[in-house]
Coordinates of C-alpha atoms in Angstrom, one line a residue:
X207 CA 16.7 -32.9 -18.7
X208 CA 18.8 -29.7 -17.3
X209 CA 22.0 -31.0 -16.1
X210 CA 21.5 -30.1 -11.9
X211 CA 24.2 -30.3 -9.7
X212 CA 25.8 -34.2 -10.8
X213 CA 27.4 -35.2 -7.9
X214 CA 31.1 -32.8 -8.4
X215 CA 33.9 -35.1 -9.9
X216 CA 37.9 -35.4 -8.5
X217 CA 38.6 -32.1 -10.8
X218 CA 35.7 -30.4 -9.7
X219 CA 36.3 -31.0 -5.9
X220 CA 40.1 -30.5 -6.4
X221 CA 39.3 -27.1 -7.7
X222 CA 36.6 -26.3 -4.5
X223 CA 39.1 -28.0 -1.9
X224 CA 42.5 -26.4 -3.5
X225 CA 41.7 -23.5 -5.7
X226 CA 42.9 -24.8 -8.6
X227 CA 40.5 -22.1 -10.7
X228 CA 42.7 -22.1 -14.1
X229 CA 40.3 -25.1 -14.8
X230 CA 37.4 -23.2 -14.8
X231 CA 35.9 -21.7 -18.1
X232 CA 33.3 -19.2 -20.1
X233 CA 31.1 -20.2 -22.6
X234 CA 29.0 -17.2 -23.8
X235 CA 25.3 -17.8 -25.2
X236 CA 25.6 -21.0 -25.6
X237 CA 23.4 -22.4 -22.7
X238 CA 20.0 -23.4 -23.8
X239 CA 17.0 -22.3 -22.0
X240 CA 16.0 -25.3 -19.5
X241 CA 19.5 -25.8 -17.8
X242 CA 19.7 -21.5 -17.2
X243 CA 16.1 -21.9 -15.5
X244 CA 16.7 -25.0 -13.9
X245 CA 20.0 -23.9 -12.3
X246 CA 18.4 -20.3 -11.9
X247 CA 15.5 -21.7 -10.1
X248 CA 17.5 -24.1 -7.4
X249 CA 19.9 -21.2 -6.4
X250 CA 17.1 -18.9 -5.9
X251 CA 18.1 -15.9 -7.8
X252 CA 16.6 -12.5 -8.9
X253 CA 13.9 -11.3 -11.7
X254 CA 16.9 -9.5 -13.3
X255 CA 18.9 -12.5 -13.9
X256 CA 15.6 -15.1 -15.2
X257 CA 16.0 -15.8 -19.0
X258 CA 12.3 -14.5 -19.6
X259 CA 13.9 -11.1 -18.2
X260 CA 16.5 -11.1 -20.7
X261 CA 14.8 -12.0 -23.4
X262 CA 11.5 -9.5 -22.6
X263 CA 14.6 -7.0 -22.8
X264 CA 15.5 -8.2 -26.0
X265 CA 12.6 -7.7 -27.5
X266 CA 13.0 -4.3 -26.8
X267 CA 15.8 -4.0 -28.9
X268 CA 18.3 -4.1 -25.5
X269 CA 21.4 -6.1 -26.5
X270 CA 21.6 -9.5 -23.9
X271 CA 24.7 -11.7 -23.4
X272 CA 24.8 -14.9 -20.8
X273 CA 27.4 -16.5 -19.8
X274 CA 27.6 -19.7 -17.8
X275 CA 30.8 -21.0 -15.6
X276 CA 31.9 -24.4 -15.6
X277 CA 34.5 -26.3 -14.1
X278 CA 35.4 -29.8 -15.8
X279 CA 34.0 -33.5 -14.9
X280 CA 35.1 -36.7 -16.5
X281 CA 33.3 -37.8 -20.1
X282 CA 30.9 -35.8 -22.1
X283 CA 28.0 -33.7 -20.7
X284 CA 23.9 -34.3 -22.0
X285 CA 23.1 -34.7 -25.8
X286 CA 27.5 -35.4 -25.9
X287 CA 28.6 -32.1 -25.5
X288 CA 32.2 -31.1 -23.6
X289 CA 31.9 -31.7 -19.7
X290 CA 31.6 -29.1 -17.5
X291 CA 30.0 -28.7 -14.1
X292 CA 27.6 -25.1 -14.1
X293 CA 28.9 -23.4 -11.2
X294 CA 27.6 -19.8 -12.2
X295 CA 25.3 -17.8 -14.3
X296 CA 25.4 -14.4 -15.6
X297 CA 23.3 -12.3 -17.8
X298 CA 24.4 -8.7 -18.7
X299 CA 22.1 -6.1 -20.5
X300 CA 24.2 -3.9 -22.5
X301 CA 23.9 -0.5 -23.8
X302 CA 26.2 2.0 -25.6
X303 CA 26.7 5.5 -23.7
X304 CA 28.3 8.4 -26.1
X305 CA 28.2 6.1 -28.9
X306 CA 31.0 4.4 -28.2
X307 CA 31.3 3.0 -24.8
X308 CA 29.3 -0.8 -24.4
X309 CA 27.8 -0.8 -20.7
X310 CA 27.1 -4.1 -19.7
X311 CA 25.2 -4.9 -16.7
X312 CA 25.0 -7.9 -14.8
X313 CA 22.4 -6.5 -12.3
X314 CA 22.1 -8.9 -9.2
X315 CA 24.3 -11.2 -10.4
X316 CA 25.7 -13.3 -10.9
X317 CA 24.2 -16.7 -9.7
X318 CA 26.7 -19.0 -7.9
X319 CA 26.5 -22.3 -7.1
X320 CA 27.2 -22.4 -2.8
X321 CA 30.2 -24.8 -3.2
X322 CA 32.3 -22.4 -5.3
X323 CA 34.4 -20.4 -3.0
X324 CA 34.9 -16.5 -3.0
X325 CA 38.4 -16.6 -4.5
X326 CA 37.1 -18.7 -7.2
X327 CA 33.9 -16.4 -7.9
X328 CA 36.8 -13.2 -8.2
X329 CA 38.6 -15.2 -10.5
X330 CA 35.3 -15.8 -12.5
X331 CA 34.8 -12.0 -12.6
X332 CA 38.1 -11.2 -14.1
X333 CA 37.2 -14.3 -16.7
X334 CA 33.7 -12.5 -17.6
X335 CA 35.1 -9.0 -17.6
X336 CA 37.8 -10.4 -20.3
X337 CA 35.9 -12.3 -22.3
X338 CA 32.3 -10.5 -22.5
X339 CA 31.5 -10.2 -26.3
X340 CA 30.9 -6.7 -26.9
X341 CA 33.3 -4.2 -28.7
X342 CA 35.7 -2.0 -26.5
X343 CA 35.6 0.4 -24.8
X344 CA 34.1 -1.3 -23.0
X345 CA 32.5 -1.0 -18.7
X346 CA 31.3 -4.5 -17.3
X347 CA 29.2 -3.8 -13.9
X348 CA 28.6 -6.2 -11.4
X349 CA 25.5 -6.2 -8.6
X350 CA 26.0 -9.2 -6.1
X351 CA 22.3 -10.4 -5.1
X352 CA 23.5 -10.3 -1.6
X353 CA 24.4 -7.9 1.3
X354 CA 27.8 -6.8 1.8
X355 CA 30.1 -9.8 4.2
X356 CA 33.3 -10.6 4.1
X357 CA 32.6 -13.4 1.7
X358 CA 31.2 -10.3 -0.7
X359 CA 34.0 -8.7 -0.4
X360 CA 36.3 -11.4 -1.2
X361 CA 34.8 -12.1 -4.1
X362 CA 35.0 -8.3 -5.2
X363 CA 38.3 -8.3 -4.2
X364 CA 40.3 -6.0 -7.1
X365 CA 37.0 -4.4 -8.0
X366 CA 36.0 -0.8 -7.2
X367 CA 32.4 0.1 -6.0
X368 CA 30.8 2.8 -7.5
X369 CA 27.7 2.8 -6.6
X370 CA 26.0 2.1 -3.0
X371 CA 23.7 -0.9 -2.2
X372 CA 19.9 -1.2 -3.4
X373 CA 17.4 -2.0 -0.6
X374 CA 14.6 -4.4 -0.8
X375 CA 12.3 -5.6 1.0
X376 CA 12.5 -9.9 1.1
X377 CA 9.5 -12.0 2.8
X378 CA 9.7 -15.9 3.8
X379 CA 6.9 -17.6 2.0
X380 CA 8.2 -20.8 3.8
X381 CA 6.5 -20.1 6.7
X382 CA 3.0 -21.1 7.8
X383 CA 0.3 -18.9 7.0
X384 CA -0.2 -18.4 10.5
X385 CA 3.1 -17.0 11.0
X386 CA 3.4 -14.9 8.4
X387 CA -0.1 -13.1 9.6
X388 CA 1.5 -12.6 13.0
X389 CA 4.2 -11.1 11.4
X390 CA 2.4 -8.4 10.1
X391 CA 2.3 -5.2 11.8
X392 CA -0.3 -4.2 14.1
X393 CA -1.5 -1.5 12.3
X394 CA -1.4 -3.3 8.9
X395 CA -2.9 -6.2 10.2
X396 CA -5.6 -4.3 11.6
X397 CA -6.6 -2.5 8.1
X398 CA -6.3 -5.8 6.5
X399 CA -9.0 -7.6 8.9
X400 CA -11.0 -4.4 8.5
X401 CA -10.9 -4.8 4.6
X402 CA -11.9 -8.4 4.5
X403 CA -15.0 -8.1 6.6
X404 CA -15.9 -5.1 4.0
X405 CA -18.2 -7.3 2.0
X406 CA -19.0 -4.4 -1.0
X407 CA -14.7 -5.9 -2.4
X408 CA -14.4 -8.7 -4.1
X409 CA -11.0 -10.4 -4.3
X410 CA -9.3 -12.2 -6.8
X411 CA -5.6 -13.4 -7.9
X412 CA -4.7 -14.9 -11.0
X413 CA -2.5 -14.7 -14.1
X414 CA -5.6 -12.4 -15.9
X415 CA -4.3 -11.0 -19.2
X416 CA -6.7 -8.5 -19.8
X417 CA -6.9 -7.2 -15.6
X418 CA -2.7 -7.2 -16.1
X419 CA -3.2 -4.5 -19.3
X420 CA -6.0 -2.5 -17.4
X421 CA -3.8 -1.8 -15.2
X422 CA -0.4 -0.8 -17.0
X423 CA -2.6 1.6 -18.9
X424 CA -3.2 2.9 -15.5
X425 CA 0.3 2.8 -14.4
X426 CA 1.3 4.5 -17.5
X427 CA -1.2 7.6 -16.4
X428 CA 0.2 7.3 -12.6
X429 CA 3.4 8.1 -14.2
X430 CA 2.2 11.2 -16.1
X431 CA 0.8 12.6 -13.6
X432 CA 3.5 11.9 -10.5
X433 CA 6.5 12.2 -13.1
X434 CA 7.8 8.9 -11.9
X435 CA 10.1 6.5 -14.1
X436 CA 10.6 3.0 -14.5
X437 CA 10.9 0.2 -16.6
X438 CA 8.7 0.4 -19.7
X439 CA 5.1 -0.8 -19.1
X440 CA 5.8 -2.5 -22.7
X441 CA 8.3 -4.7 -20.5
X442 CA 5.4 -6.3 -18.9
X443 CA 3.9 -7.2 -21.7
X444 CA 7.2 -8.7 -23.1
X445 CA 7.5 -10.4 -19.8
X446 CA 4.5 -12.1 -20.0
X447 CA 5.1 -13.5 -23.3
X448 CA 8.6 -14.6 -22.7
X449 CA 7.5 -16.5 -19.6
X450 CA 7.3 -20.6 -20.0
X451 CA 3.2 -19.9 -19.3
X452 CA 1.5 -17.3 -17.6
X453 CA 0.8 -19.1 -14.2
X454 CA 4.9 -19.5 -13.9
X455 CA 5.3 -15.8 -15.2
X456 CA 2.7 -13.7 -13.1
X457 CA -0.3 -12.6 -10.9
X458 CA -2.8 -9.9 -10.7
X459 CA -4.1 -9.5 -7.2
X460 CA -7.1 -7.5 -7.9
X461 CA -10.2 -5.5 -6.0
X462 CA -14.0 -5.2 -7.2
X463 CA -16.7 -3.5 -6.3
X464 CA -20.1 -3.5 -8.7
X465 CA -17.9 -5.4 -11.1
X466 CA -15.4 -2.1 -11.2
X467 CA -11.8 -2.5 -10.7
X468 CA -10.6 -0.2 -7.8
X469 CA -7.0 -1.4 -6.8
X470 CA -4.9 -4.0 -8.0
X471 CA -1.1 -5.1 -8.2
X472 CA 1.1 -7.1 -10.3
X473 CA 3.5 -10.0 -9.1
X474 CA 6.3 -11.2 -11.3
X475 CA 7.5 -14.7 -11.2
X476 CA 10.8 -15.9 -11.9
X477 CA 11.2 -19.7 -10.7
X478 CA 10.5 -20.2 -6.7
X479 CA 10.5 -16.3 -6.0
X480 CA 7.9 -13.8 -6.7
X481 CA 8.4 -10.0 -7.4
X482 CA 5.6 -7.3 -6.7
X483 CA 6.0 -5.0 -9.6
X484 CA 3.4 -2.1 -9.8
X485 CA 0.5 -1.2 -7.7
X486 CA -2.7 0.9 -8.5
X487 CA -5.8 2.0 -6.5
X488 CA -8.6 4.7 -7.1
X489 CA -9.9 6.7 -4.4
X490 CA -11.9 3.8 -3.3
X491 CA -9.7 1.4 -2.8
X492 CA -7.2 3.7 -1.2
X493 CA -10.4 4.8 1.3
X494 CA -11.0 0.9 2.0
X495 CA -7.0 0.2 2.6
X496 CA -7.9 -2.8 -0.8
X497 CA -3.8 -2.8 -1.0
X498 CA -3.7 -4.7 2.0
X499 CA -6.2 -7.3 1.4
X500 CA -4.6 -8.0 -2.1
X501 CA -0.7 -8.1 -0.7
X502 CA -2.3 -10.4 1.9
X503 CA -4.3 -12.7 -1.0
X504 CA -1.0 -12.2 -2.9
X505 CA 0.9 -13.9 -0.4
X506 CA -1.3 -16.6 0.1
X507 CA -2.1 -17.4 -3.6
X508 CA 1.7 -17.3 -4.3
X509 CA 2.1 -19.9 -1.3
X510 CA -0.3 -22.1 -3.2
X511 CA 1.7 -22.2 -6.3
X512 CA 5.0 -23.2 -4.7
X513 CA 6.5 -19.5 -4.8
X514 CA 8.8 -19.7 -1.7
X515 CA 10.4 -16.0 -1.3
X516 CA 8.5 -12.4 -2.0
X517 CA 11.0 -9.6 -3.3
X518 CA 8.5 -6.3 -2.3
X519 CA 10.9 -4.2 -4.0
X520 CA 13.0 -1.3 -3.6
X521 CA 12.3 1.2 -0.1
X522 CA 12.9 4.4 0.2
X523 CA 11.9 6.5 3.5
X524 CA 13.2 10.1 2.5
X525 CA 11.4 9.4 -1.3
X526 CA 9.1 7.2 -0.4
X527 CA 7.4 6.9 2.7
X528 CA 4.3 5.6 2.5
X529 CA 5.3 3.0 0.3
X530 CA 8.1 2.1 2.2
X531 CA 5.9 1.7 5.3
X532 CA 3.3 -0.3 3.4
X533 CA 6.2 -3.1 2.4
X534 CA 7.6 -3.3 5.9
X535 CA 4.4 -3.5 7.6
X536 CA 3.7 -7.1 5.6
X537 CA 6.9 -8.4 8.3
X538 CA 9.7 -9.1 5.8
X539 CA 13.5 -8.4 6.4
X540 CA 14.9 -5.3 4.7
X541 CA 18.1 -6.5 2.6
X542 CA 20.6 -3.7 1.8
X543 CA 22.7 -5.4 -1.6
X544 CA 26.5 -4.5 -1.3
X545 CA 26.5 -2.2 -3.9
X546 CA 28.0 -2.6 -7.9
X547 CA 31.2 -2.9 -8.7
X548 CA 33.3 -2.2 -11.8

């Protein structure tokens, strides 16, 4: 069983109530697969940071290292290994620039348990940053999965940011379906009702292999044509397959007419929270609005399965307008990341 959150020992809350963070420690690629997802799962964290995301990236040859922070409890841990309460997780992809120079990224990361204080989370930083296993030179880049606060900032503290925050797009699945309808904008509600009484589209959502390779073949052509880039569709595919089982890794919200595919997009699940990936429609579906009957279907089959937070993505509204407008008109709260820091 993954080791969640033991109720914290005298070191552990000595170290929370004091700052005693010298007892804290690193142990690099070491953590096996059901303690990462379990703690990953109850602290709610990104795409980038799930295991399955790591290792689809491995299997395109992109070098992964995770690391897990512990502080100590009394006796042995599960299976008798050394004690140690997981009070953070982070995976870094790492790439070499010029040859020489290992990148690592810890992109929305890392995850924190709530109880450990900012001061204790810089410390942690300047413990991962000295003792990530790659060759130096060597950058180490930090994304915090959360928008900048004091509390960001403290736990930053010594670190410079280089680049400014990504914007996203985060919707409540908590919330009654009634709710979350009401939510909607006018206008995008309006399309959506006008879609669903369209009875020529048929609507499904599922975790449908062959629908989910249909349409990466047609996002590969999107990208041709627009000269877009983005992660490899091949990703996907590696996604999939690192997943525990495809109902926990995705969903194809699709639309059909005469047994034809006209629109459909992809959903990504990592743990409670659900990621809409890509998005395709022919000149049908885009006529019949069918993207806003399968968000809507989306939502509700995600609901279903226990999904409890919808990340629509980056916005954009000097690049990307319509898009933009399409993910705030489902009613979620646009969330503006601090930034990362080196």
């Amino acid at each position: 069983m993954p080791e969640l959150d033991p109720a914290p020992d005298i070191p552990t809350l000595l170290m929370l109530t004091f700052g005693y963070y010298g007892l804290m420690n690193v142990d690099w690629d070491s953590l096996d697969r059901a303690n990462w997802e379990g703690f990953h799962r109850q602290h709610g964290s990104s795409l980038q940071q799930a295991w399955a995301y790591g290792q689809a990236l491995q299997t395109l040859n992109v070098r992964i290292h995770r690391a897990a922070i512990r502080v100590p409890r009394d006796g042995p841990g599960p299976g008798g290994e050394p004690g140690g309460v997981i009070m953070g997780l982070a995976q870094f992809m790492v790439r070499r620039i010029a040859g020489y120079i290992s990148l690592a990224s810890c992109t929305r990361g890392p995850v924190w348990h709530p109880d450990l204080a900012p001061e204790a989370r810089a410390q942690a930083l300047t413990m991962l940053r000295k003792s990530l296993p790659v060759p130096r030179l060597r950058v180490a880049l930090f994304s915090p999965d959360a928008p900048a606060s004091p509390e960001v900032e403290a736990e930053t503290r010594g670190l410079w940011r280089v680049m400014t925050g990504y914007s996203t797009v985060m919707l409540d699945l908590t919330q009654p379906l009634e709710a979350l309808r009401a939510g909607l904008d006018g206008k995008w509600r309006n399309r959506l009702a006008k879609t669903e009484a369209d009875p020529s589209f048929t609507a499904r959502v599922e975790p449908n292999l062959p629908e989910a390779k249909r349409l990466l073949e047609r996002e590969t052509e999107q990208r041709t044509q627009r000269r877009f880039q983005g992660l490899p569709t091949d990703f996907v595919r590696a996604y999939i397959d690192a997943a525990p089982s495809r109902e926990q890794g995705f969903a194809v919200s699709y639309a059909q007419s005469r047994k034809e595919t006209q629109a459909a997009l992809l959903f990504l699940i990592h743990g409670d929270t659900a990621t809409y990936h890509i998005g395709w429609s022919n000149e049908a579906g885009r006529k019949a609005n069918a993207h806003n009957l399968l968000m809507w279907r989306g939502i509700e089959y995600l609901r279903h399965i226990g999904v409890k937070r919808l990340d629509l993505g980056g916005v954009n509204t000097h690049a990307l307008p319509g898009i933009t407008r399409f993910k705030l008109g489902t009613g979620g709260q646009v969330l503006t990341l601090a930034g990362s820091y080196h």
